[in-house]
mmCIF file of C-alpha atoms and ligand atoms in Angstrom:
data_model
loop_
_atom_site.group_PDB
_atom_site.id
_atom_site.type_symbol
_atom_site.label_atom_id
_atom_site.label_comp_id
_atom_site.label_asym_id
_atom_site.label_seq_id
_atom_site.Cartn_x
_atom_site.Cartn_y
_atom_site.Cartn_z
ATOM 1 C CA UNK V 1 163.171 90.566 137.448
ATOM 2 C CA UNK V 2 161.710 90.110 134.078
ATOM 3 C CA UNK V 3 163.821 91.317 131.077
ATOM 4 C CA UNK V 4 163.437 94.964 130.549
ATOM 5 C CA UNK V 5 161.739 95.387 126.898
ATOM 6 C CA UNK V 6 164.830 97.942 125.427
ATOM 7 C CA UNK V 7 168.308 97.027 126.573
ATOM 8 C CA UNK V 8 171.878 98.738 125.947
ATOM 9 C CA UNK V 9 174.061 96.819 123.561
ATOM 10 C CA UNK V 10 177.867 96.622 123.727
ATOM 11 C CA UNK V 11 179.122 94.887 120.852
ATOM 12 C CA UNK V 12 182.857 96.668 119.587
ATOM 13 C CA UNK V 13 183.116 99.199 122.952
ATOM 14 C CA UNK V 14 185.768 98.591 124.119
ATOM 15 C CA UNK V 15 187.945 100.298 126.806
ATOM 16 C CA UNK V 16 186.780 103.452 128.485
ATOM 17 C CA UNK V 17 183.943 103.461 125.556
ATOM 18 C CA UNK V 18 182.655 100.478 127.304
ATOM 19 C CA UNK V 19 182.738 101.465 130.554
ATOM 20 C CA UNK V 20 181.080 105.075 129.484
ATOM 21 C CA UNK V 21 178.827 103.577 127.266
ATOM 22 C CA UNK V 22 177.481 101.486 130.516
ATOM 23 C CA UNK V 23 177.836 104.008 133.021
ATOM 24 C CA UNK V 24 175.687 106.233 130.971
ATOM 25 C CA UNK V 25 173.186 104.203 129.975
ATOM 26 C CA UNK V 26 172.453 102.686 133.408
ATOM 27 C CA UNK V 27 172.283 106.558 134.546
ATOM 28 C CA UNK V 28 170.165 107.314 131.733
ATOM 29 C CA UNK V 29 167.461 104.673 133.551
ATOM 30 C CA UNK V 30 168.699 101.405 131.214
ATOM 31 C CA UNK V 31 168.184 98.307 132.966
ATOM 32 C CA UNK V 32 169.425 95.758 130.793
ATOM 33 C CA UNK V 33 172.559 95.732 129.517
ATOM 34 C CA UNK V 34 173.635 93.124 126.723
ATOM 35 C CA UNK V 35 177.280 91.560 126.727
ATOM 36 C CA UNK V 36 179.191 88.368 125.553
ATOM 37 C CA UNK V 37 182.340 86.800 126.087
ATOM 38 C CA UNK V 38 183.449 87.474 122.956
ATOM 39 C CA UNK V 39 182.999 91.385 122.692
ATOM 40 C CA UNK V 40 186.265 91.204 125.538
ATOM 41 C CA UNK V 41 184.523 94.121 127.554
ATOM 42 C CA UNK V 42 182.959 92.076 130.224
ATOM 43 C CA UNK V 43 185.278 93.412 132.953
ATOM 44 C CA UNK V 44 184.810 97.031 131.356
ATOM 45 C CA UNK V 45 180.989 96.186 131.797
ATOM 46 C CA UNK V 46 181.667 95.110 135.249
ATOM 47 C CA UNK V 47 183.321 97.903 135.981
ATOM 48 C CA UNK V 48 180.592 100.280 135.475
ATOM 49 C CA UNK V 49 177.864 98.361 136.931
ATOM 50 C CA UNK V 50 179.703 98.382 139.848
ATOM 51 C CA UNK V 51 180.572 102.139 140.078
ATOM 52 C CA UNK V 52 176.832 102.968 139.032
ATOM 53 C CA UNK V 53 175.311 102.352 142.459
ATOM 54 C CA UNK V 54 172.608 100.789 140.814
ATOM 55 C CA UNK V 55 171.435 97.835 142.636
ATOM 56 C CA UNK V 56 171.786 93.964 141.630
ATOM 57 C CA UNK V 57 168.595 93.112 141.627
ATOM 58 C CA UNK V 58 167.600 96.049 139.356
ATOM 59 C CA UNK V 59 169.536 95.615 136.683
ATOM 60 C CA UNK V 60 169.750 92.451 133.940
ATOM 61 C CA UNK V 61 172.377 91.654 132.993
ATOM 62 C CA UNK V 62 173.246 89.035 129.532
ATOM 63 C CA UNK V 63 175.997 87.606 128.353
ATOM 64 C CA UNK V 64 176.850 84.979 125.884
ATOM 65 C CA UNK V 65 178.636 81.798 125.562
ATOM 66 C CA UNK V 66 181.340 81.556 122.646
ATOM 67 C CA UNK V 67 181.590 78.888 120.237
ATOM 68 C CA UNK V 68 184.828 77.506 121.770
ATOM 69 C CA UNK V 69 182.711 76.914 124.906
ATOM 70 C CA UNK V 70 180.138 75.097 124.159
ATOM 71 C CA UNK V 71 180.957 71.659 125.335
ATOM 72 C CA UNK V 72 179.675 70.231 128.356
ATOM 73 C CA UNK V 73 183.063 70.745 130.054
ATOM 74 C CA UNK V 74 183.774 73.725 129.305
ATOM 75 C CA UNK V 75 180.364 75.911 128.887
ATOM 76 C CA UNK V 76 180.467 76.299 132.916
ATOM 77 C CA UNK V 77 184.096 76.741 133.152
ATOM 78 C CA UNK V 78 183.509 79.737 131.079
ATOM 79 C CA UNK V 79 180.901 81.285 132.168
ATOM 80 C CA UNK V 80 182.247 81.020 135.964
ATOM 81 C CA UNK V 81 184.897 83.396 134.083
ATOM 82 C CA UNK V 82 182.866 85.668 132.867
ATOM 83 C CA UNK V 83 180.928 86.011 136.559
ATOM 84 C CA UNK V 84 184.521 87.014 137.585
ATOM 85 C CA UNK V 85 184.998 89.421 135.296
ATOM 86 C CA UNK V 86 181.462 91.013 135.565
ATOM 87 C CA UNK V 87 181.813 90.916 139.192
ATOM 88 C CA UNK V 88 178.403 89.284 139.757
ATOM 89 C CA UNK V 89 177.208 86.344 141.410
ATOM 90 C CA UNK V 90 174.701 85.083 138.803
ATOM 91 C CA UNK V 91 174.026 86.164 134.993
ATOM 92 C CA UNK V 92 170.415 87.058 134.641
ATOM 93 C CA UNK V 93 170.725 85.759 131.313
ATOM 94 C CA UNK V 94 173.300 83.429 129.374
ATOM 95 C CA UNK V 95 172.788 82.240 125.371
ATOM 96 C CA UNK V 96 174.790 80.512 123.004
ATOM 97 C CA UNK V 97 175.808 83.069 121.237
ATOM 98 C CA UNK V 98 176.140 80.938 118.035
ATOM 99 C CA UNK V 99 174.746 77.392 116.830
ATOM 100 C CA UNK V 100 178.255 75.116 117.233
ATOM 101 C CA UNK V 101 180.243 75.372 113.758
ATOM 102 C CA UNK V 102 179.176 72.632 111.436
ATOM 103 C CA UNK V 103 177.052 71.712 114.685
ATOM 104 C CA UNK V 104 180.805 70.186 116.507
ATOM 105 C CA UNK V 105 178.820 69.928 119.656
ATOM 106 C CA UNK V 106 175.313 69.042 119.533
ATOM 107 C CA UNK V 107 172.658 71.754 120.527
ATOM 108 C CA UNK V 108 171.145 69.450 123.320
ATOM 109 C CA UNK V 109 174.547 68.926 124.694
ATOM 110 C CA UNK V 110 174.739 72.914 125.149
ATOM 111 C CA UNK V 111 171.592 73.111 126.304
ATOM 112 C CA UNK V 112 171.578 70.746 129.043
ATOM 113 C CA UNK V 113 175.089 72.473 130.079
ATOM 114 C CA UNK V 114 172.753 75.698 130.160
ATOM 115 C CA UNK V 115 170.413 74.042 132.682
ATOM 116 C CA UNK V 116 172.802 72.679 134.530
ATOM 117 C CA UNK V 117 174.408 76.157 135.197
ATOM 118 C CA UNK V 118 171.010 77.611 136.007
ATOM 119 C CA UNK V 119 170.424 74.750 138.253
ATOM 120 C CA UNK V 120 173.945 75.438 140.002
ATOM 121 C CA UNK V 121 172.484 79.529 139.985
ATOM 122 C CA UNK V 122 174.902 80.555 138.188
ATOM 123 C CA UNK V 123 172.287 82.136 135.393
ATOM 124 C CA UNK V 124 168.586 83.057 136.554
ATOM 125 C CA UNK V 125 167.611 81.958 132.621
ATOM 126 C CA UNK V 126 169.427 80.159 129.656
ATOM 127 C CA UNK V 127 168.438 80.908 125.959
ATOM 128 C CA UNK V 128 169.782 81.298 122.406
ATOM 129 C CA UNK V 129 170.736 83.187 119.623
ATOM 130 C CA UNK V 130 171.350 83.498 115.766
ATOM 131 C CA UNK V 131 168.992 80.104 115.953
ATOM 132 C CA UNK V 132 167.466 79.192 112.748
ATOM 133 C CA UNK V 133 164.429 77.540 112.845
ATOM 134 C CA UNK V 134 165.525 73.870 112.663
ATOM 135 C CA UNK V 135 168.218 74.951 115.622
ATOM 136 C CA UNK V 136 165.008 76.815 117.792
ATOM 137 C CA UNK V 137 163.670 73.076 117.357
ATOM 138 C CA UNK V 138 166.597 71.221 117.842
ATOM 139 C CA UNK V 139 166.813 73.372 121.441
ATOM 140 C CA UNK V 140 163.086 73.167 122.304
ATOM 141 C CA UNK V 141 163.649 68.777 121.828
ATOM 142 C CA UNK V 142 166.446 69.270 124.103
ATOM 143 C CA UNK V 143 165.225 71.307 127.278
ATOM 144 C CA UNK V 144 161.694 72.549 126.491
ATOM 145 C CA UNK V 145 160.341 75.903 125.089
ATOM 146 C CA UNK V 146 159.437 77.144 128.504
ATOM 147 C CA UNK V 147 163.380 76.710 129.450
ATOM 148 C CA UNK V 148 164.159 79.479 126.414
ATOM 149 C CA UNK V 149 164.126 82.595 127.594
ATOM 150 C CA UNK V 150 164.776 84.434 124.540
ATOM 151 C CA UNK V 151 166.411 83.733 120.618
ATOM 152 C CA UNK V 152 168.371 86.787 120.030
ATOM 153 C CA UNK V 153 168.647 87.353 116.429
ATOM 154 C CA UNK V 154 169.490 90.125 114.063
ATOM 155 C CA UNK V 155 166.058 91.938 113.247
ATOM 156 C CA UNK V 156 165.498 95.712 111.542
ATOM 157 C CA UNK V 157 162.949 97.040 109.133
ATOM 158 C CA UNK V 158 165.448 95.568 106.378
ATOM 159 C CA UNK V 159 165.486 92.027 107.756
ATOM 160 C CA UNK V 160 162.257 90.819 109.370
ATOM 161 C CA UNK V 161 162.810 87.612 109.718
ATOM 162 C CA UNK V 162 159.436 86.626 109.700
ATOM 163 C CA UNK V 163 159.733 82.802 109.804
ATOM 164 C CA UNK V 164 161.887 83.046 112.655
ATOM 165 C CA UNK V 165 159.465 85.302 114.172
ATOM 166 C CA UNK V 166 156.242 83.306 113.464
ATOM 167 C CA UNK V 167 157.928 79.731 114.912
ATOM 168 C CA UNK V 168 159.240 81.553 118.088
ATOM 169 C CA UNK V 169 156.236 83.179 118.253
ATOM 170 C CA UNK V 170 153.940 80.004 118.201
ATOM 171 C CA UNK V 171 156.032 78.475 120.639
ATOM 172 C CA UNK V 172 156.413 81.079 123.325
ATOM 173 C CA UNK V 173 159.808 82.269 122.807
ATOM 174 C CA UNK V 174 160.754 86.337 123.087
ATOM 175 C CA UNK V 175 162.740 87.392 120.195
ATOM 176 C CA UNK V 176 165.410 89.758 120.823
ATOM 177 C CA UNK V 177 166.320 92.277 117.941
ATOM 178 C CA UNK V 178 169.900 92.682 117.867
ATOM 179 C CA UNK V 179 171.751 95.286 115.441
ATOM 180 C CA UNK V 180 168.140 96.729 115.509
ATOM 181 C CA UNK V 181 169.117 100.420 114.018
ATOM 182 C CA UNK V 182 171.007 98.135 111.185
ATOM 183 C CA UNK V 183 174.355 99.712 112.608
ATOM 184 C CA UNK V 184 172.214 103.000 111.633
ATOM 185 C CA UNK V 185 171.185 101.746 108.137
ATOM 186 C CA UNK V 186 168.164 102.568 108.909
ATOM 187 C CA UNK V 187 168.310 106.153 110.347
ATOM 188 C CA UNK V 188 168.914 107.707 106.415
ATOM 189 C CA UNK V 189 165.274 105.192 105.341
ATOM 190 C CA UNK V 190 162.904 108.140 103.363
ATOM 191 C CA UNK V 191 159.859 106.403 105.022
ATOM 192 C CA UNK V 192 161.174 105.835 108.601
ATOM 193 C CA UNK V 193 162.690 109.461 108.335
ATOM 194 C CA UNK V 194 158.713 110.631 107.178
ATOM 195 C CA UNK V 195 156.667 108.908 110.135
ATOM 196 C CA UNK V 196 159.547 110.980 112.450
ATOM 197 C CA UNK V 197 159.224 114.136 111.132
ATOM 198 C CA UNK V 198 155.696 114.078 111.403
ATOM 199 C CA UNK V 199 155.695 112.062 114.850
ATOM 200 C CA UNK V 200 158.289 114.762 115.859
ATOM 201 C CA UNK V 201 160.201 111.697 116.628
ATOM 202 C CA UNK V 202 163.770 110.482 115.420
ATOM 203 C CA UNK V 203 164.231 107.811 112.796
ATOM 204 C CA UNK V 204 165.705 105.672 115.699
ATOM 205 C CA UNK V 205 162.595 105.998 117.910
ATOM 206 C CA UNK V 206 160.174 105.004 115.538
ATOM 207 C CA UNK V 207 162.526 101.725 114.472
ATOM 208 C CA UNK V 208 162.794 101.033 118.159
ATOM 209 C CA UNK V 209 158.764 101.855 118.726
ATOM 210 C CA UNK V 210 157.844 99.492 115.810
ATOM 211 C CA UNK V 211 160.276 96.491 117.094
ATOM 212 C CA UNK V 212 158.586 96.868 120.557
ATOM 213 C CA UNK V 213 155.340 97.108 118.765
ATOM 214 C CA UNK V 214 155.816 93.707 117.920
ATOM 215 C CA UNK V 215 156.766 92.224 121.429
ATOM 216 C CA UNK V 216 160.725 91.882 120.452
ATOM 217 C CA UNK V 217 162.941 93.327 123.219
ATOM 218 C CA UNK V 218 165.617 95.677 121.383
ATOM 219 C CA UNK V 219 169.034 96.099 122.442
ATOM 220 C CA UNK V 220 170.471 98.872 120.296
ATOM 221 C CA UNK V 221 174.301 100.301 121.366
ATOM 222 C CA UNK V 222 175.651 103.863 121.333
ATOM 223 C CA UNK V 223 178.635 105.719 122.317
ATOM 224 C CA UNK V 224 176.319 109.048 122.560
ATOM 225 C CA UNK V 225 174.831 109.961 125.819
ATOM 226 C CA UNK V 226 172.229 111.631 123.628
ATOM 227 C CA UNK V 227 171.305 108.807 121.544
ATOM 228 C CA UNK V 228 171.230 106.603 124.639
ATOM 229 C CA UNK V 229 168.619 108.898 126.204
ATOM 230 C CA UNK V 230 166.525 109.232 123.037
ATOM 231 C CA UNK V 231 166.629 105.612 121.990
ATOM 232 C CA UNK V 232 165.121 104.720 125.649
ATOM 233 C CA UNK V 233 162.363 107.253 125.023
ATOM 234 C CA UNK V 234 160.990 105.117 122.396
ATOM 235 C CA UNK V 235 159.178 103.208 124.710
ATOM 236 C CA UNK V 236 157.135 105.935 124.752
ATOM 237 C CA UNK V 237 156.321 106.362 121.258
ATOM 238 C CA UNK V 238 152.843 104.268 120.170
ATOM 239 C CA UNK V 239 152.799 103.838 116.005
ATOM 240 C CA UNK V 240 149.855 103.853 114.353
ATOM 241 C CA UNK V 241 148.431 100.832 112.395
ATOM 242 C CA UNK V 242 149.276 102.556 109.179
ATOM 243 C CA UNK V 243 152.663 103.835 110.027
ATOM 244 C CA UNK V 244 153.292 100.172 111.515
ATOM 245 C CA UNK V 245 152.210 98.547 107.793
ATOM 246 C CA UNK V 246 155.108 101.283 105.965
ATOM 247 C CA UNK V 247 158.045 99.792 107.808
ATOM 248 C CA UNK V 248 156.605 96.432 107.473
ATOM 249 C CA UNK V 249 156.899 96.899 103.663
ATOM 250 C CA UNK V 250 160.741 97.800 103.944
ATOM 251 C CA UNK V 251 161.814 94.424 104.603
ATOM 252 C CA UNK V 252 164.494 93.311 101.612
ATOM 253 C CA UNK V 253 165.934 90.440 103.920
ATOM 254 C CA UNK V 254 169.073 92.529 104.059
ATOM 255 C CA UNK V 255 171.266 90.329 106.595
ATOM 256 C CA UNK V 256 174.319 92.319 108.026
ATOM 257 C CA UNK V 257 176.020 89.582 109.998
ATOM 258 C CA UNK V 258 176.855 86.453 108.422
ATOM 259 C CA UNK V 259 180.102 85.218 109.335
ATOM 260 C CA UNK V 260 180.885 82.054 107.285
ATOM 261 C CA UNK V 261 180.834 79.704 110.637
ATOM 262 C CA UNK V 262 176.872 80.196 111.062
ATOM 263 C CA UNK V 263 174.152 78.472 109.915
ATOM 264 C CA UNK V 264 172.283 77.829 106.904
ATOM 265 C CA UNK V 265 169.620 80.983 107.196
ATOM 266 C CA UNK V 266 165.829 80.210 106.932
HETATM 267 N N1 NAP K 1 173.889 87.987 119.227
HETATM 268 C C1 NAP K 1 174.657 88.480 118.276
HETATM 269 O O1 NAP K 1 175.280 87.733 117.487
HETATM 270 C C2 NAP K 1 174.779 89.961 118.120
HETATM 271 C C3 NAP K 1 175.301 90.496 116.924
HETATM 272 C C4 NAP K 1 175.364 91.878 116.799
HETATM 273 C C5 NAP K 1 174.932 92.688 117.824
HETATM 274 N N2 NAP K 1 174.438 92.142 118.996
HETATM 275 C C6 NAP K 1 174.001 92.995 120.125
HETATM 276 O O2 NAP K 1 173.106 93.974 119.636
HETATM 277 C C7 NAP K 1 173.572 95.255 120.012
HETATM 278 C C8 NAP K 1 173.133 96.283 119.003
HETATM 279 O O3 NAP K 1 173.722 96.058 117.735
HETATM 280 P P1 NAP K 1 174.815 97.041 117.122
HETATM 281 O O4 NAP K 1 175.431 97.798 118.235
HETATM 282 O O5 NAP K 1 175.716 96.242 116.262
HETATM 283 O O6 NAP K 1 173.976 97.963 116.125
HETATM 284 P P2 NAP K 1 172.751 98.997 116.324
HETATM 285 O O7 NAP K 1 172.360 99.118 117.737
HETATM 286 O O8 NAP K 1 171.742 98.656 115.296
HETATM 287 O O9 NAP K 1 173.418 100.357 115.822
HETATM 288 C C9 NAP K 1 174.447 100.985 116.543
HETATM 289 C C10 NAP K 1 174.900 102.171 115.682
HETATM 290 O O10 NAP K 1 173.812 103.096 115.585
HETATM 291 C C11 NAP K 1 174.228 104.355 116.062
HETATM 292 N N3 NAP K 1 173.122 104.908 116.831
HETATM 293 C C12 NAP K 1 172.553 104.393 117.958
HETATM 294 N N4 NAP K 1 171.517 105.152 118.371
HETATM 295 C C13 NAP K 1 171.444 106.183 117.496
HETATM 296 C C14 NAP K 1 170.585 107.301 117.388
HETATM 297 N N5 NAP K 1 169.612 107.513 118.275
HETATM 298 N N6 NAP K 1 170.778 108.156 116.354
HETATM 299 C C15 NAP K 1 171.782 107.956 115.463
HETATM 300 N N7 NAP K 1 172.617 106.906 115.503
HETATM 301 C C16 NAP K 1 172.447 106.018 116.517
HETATM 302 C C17 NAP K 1 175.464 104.128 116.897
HETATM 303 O O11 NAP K 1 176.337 105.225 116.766
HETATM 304 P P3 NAP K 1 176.702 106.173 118.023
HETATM 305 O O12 NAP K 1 177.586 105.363 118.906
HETATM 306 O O13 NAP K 1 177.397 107.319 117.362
HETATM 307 O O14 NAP K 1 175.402 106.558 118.683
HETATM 308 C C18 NAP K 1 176.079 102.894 116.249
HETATM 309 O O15 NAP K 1 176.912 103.277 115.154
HETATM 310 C C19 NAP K 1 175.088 95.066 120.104
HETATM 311 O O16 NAP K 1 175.721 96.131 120.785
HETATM 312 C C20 NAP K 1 175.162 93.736 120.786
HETATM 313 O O17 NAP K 1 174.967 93.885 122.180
HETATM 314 C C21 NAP K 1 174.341 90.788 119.127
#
């Protein structure tokens, strides 16, 4: 199956907030759900996918490789771990989660560790995330733009990251918009919270309608039944030109993740 276009996020659930946060969402009609190794709720994840009744083939599932993992000998190690505690067979979609700190392993040497594991079916597709553009280049060298299913990168009205955007763009590769709500930044914006009023929309919608607007898939996370349900209805909401070009002009490249092991931002 192709990647659904809006996807539930787990980053910090943890617990029975995981495992709610899933089973909800997948009853809500979500499709996609986005983990990593890292956010240690992979079993909780697999726990709920498994209760939901929905099946395998209709749901996509992501995780992500950690940093520690990204050797050659140990990026399939890990990920057979994380199969284990998902309780699936295959990923239908495994990054690197970050570019190796002060690039320890070389991108190529991931990348080829990525193909091998889709080769081996343990992942239907490989791709990347928090690439820069160098590092999207650096991967493309290695295995091939058509081989990169996705660069999954922080992206909100407040940080467009349009360079990012135009190079993945011209070379085939979906964007993802992660933190997409800005951890709810976003939801207080005077000119988002306009455009909903009048759309009788919520702020959250009409962030969500104008990432999909732009062909990103968006993966935002909530503990809320009710903000699952209304953040999936976004899909339905169609922005006009005009209300587009406002939240384009909000951008003040205001990054909210930047831990000091990632790379040099374009
Ligand atoms: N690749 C990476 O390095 C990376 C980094 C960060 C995140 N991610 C992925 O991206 C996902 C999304 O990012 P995120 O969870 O950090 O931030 P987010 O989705 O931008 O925002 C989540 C916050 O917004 C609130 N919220 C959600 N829907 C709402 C609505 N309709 N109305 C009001 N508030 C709403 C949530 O609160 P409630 O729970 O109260 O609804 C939560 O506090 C993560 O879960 C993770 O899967 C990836």
């Amino acid at each position: 199956m192709h990647m659904p276009l809006i996807g539930a996020g787990t980053f910090r659930l943890q617990g029975q907030t995981a495992i709610d946060s899933v089973a909800n969402a997948l009853d809500l009609g979500y499709r996609h759900i986005d983990t990593a190794q890292i956010y240690g709720n992979e079993a909780e994840v697999g726990q709920a996918l498994a209760a939901s009744g929905v099946p395998r083939g209709e749901v996509f599932v992501t995780t992500k490789i950690w940093t520690e993992h990204l050797a050659a000998d140990a990026l399939i190690p890990s990920l057979k771990e994380s199969l284990v505690k998902l309780r699936l067979e295959q990923l239908d979609l495994t990054l690197i989660h970050w570019p190796s700190p002060k690039a320890a392993v070389p991108v190529a040497e991931s990348m080829a560790a990525l193909l091998e594991a889709r080769e081996l079916g343990l992942t239907r597709a490989i791709g990347v995330s928090n690439f820069t553009i160098p590092l999207m280049q650096e991967a493309i060298d290695a295995v091939g733009a058509a081989n990169i299913a996705t660069n999954q990168v922080e992206l909100h009205p407040y940080l467009q990251n349009r360079a990012v955007a135009a190079f993945a763009r011209a070379h085939g590769i979906p964007l993802t918009a992660y933190m997409p709500l800005a951890y709810g930044k976003v939801l207080t914006d005077p000119v988002i919270g306009a455009i909903a009023a009048r759309l009788d929309a919520t702020p959250a919608q009409v962030t969500l309608a104008w990432l999909l607007a732009q062909g990103h898939t968006v993966i935002p996370s909530s503990t809320r039944r009710e903000n699952l349900a209304s953040n999936l209805a976004a899909r339905a909401l169609v922005l006009e030109v005009d209300d587009l070009a406002a939240i384009d002009g909000l951008d003040r490249g205001e990054r909210l993740v930047s831990p000091d092991f990632g790379p040099h931002w374009d």
